[in-house]
PDB file of C-alpha atoms in Angstrom:
ATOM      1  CA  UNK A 381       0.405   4.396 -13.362  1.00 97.00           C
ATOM      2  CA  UNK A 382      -3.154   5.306 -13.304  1.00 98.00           C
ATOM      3  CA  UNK A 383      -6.315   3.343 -12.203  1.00 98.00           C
ATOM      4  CA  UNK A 384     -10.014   3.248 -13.238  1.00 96.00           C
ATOM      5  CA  UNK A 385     -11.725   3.167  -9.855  1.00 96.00           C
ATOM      6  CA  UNK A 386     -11.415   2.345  -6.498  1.00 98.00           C
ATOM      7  CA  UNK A 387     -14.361   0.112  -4.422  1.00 97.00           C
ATOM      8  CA  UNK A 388     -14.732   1.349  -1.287  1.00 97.00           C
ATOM      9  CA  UNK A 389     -16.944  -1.576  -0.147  1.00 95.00           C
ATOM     10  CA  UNK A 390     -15.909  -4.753  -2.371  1.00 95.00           C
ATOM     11  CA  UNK A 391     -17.954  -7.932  -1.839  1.00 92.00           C
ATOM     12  CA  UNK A 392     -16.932  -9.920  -4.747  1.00 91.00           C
ATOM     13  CA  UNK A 393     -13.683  -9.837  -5.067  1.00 93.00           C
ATOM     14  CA  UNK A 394     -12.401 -11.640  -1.972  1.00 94.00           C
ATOM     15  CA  UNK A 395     -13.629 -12.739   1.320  1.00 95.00           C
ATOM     16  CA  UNK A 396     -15.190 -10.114   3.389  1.00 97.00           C
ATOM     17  CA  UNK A 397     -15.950  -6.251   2.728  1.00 98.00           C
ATOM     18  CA  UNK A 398     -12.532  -5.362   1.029  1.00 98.00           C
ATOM     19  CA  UNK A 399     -11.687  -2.157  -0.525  1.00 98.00           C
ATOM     20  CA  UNK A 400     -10.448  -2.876  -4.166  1.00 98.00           C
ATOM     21  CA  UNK A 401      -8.579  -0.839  -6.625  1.00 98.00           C
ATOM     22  CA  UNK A 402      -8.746  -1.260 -10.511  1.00 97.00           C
ATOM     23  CA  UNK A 403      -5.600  -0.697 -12.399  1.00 98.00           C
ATOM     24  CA  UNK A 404      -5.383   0.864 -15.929  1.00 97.00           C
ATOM     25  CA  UNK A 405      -3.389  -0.974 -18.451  1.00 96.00           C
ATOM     26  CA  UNK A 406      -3.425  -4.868 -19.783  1.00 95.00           C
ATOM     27  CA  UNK A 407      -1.933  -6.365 -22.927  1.00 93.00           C
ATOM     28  CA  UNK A 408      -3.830 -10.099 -22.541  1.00 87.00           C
ATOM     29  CA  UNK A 409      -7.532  -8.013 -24.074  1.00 87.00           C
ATOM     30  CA  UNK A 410      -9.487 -11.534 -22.815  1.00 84.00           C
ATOM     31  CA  UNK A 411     -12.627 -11.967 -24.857  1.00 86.00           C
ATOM     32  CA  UNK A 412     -15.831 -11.109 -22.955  1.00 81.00           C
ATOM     33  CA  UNK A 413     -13.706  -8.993 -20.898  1.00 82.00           C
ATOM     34  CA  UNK A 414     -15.962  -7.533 -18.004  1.00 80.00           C
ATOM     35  CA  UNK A 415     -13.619  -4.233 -17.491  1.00 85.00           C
ATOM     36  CA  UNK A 416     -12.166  -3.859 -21.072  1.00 86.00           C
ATOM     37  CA  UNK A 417     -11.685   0.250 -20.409  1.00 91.00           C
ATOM     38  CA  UNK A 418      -8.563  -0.645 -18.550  1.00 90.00           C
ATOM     39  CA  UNK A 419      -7.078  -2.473 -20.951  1.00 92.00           C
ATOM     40  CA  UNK A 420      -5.584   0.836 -21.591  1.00 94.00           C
ATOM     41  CA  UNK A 421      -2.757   2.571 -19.905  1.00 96.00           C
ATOM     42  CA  UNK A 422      -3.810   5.730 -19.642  1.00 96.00           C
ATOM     43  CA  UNK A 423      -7.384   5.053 -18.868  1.00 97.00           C
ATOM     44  CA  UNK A 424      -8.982   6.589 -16.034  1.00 97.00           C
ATOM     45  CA  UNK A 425      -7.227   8.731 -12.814  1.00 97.00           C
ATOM     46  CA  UNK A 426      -3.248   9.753 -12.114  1.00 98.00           C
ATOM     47  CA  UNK A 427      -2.441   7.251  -8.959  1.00 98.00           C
ATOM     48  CA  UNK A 428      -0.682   9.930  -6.706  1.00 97.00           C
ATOM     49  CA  UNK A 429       0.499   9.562  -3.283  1.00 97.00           C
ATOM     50  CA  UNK A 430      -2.823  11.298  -2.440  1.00 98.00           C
ATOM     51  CA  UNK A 431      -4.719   8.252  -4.133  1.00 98.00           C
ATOM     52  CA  UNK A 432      -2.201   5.632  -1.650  1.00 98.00           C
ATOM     53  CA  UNK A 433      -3.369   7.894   1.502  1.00 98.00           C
ATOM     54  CA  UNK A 434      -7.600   7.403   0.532  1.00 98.00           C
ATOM     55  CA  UNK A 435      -6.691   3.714   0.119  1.00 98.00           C
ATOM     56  CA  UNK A 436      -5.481   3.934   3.476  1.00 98.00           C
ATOM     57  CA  UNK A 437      -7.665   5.477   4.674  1.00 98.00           C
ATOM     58  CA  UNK A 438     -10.701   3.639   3.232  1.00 98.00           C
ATOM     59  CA  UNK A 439      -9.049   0.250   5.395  1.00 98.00           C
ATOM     60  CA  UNK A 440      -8.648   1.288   8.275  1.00 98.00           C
ATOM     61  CA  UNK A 441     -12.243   0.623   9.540  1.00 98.00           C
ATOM     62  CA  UNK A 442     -12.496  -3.008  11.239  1.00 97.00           C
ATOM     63  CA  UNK A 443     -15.064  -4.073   9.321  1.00 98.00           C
ATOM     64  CA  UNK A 444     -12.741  -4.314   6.021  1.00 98.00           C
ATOM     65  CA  UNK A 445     -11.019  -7.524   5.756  1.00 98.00           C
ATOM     66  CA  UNK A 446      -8.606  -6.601   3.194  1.00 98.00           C
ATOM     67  CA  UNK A 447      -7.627  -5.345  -0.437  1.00 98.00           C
ATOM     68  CA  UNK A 448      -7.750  -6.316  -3.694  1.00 98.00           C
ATOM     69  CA  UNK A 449      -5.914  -5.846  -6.751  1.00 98.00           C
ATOM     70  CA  UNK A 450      -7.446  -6.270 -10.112  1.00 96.00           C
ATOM     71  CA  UNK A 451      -7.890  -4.149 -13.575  1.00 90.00           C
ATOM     72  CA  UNK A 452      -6.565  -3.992 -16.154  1.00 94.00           C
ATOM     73  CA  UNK A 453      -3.397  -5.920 -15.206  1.00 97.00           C
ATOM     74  CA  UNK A 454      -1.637  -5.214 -11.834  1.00 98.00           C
ATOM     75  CA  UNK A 455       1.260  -7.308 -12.654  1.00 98.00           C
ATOM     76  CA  UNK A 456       1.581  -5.576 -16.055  1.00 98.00           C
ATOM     77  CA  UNK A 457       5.392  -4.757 -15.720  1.00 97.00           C
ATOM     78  CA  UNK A 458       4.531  -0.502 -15.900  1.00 96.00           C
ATOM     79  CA  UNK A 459       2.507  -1.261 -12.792  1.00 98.00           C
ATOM     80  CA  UNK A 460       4.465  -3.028 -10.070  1.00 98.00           C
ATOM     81  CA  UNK A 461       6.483  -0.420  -8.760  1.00 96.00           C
ATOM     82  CA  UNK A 462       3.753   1.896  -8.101  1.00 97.00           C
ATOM     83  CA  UNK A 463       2.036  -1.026  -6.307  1.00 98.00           C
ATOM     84  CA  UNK A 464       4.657  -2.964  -4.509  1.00 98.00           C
ATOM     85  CA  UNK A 465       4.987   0.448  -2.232  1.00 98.00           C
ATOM     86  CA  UNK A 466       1.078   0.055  -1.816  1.00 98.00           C
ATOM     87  CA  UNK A 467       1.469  -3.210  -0.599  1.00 98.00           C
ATOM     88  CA  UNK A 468       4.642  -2.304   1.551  1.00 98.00           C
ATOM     89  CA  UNK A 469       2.821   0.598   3.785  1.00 98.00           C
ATOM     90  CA  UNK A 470      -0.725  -1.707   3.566  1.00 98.00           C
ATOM     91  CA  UNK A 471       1.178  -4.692   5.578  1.00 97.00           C
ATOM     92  CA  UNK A 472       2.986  -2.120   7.323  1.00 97.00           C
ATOM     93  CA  UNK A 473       0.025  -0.240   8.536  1.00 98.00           C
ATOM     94  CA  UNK A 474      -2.201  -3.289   8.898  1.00 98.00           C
ATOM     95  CA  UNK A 475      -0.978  -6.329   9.134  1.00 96.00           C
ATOM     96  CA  UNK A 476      -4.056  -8.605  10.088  1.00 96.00           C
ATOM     97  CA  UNK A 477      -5.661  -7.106   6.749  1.00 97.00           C
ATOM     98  CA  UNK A 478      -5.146  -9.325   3.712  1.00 96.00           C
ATOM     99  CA  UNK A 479      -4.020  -8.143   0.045  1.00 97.00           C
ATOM    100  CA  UNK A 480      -5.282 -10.471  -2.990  1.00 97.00           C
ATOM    101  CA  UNK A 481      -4.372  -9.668  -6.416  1.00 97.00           C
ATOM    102  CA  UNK A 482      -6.040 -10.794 -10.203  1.00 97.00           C
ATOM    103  CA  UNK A 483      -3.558 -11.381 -12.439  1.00 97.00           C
ATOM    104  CA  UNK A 484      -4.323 -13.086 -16.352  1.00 96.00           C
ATOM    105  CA  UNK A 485      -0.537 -14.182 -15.838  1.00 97.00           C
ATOM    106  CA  UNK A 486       0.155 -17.443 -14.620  1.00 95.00           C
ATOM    107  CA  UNK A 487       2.322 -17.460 -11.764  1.00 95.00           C
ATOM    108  CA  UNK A 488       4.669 -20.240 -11.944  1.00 92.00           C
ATOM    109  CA  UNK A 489       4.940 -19.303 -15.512  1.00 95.00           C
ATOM    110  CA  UNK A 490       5.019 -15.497 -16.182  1.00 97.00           C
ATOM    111  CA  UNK A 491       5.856 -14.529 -12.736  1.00 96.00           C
ATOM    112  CA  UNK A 492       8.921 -16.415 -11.919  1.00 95.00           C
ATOM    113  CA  UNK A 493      12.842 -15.167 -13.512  1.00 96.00           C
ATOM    114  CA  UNK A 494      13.191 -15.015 -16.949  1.00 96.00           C
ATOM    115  CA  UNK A 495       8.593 -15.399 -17.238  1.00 96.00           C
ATOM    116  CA  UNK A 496       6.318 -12.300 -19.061  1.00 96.00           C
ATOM    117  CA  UNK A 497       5.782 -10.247 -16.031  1.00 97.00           C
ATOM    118  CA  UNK A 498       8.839 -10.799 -13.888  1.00 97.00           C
ATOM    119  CA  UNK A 499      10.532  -7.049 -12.739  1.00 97.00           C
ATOM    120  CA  UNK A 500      12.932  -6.775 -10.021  1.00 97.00           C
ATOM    121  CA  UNK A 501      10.133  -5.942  -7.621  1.00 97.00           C
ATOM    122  CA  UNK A 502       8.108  -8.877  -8.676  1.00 97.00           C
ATOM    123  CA  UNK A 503       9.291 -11.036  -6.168  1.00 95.00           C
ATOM    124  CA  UNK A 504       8.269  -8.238  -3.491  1.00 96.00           C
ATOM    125  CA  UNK A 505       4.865  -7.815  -4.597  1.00 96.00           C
ATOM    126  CA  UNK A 506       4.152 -11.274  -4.303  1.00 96.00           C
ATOM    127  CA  UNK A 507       5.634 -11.737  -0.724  1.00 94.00           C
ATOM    128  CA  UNK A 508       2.807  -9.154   0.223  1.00 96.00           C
ATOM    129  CA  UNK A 509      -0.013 -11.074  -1.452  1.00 96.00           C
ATOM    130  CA  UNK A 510      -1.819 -13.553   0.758  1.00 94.00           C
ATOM    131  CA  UNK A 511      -3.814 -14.912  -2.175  1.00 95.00           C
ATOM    132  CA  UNK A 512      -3.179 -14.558  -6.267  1.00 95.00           C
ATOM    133  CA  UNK A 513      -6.061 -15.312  -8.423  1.00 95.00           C
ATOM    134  CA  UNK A 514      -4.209 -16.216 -11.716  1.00 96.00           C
ATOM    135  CA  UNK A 515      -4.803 -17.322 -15.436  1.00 95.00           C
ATOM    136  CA  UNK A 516      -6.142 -15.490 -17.969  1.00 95.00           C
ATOM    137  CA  UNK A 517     -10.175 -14.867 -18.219  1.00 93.00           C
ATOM    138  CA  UNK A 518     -11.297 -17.735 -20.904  1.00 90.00           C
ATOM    139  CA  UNK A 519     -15.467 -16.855 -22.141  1.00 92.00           C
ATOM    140  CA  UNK A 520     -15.224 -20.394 -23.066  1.00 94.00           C
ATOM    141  CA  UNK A 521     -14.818 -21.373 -19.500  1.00 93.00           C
ATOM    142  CA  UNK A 522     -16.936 -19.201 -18.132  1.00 92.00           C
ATOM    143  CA  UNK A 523     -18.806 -20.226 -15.290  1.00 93.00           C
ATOM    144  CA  UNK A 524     -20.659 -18.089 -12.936  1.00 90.00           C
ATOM    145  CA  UNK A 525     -21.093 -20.256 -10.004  1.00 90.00           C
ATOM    146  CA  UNK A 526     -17.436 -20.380  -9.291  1.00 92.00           C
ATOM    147  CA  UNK A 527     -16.624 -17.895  -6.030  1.00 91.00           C
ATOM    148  CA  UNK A 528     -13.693 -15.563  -6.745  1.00 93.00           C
ATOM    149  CA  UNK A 529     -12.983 -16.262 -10.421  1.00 91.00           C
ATOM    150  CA  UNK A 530     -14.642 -16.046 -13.756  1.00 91.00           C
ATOM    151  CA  UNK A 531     -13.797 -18.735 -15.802  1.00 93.00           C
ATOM    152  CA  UNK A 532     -12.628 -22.482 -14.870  1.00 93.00           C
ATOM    153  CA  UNK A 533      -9.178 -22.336 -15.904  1.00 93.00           C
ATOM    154  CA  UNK A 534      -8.253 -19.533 -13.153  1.00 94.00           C
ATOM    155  CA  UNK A 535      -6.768 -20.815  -9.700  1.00 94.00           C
ATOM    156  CA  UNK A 536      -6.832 -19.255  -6.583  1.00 93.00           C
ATOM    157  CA  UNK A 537      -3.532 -19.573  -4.888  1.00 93.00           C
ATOM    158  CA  UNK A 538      -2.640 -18.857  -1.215  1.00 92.00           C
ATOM    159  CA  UNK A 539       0.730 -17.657  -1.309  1.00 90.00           C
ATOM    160  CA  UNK A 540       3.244 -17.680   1.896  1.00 77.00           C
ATOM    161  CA  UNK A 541       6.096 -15.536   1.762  1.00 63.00           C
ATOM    162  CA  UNK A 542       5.339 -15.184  -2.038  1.00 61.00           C
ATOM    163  CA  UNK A 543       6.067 -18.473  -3.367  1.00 62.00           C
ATOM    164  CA  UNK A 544       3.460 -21.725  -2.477  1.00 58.00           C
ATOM    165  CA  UNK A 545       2.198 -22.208  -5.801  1.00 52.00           C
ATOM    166  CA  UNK A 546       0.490 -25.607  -4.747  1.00 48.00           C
ATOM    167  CA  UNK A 547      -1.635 -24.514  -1.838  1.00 56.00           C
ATOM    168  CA  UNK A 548      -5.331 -23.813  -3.748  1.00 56.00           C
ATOM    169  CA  UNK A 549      -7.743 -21.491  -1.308  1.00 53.00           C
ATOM    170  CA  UNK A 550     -10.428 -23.587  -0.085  1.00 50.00           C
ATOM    171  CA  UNK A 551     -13.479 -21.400  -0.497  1.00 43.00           C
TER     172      UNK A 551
END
């Protein structure tokens, strides 16, 4: 897997400061796109263990509320073995921090058996998530005054023990 950056100090993409890392590699290539350089898998850095230890690192200060997963794709099949072990040692190592995730997939669609982007460790990665942004970015539904998401279409699910798919966030 490799990723395009990594946010140190994330404001907009969940509550809090969060420290965010960008994924390389997504097949839905939305129109009007704001990060269209990962759309490709081998865009940007190697993620090596060494790249898991900064993100570690980078959250351990008590002023970072969480992490965030976005791209490119993190639940692009290629990518969710790398991460699920991310998300493993994050709620291993701390616990009150909270993991979101951007997905274009829809999650009680494409995430569940037999859907687009269901792996054997999908089911793992999600019972790490606290909150899944889903739905692909739509420029027709854009709308900038929405907090979190893009376009009007995308949810913003809290997920509890990886499966809730009815509980919206209330931000």
């Amino acid at each position: 897997m490799n990723y395009g950056n990594i946010k140190e100090c994330d404001i907009a993409d969940g509550p809090g400061v969060r420290v965010s890392l960008f994924v390389s590699g997504c097949r839905h290539h939305c129109k009007g796109c704001f990060n269209k350089e990962t759309w490709n898998f081998d865009f940007g850095m190697p993620y090596t263990e060494e790249t898991e230890d900064t993100i570690i690192r980078l959250l351990s200060p008590d002023y970072i509320q969480g992490l965030t997963l976005l791209g490119g794709e993190p639940f692009e099949p290629e990518n969710q073995r790398e991460l699920v072990k991310l998300l493993r040692r994050v709620k291993r190592e701390y616990p009150q921090k909270d993991i979101w995730s951007y997905s274009g997939y829809i999650f009680d669609e494409d995430m569940v058996k037999g859907g687009r982007a269901y792996t054997d460790v999908t089911e793992e990665m999600l019972s790490y998530l606290d909150v899944l942004v889903d739905g692909p970015f739509i420029e027709a539904q854009r709308d900038i005054t929405l907090k979190f998401r893009g376009s009007k279409n995308q949810r913003i699910i809290r997920l509890e023990n990886g499966r809730d798919a009815g509980r919206l966030y209330d931000s």
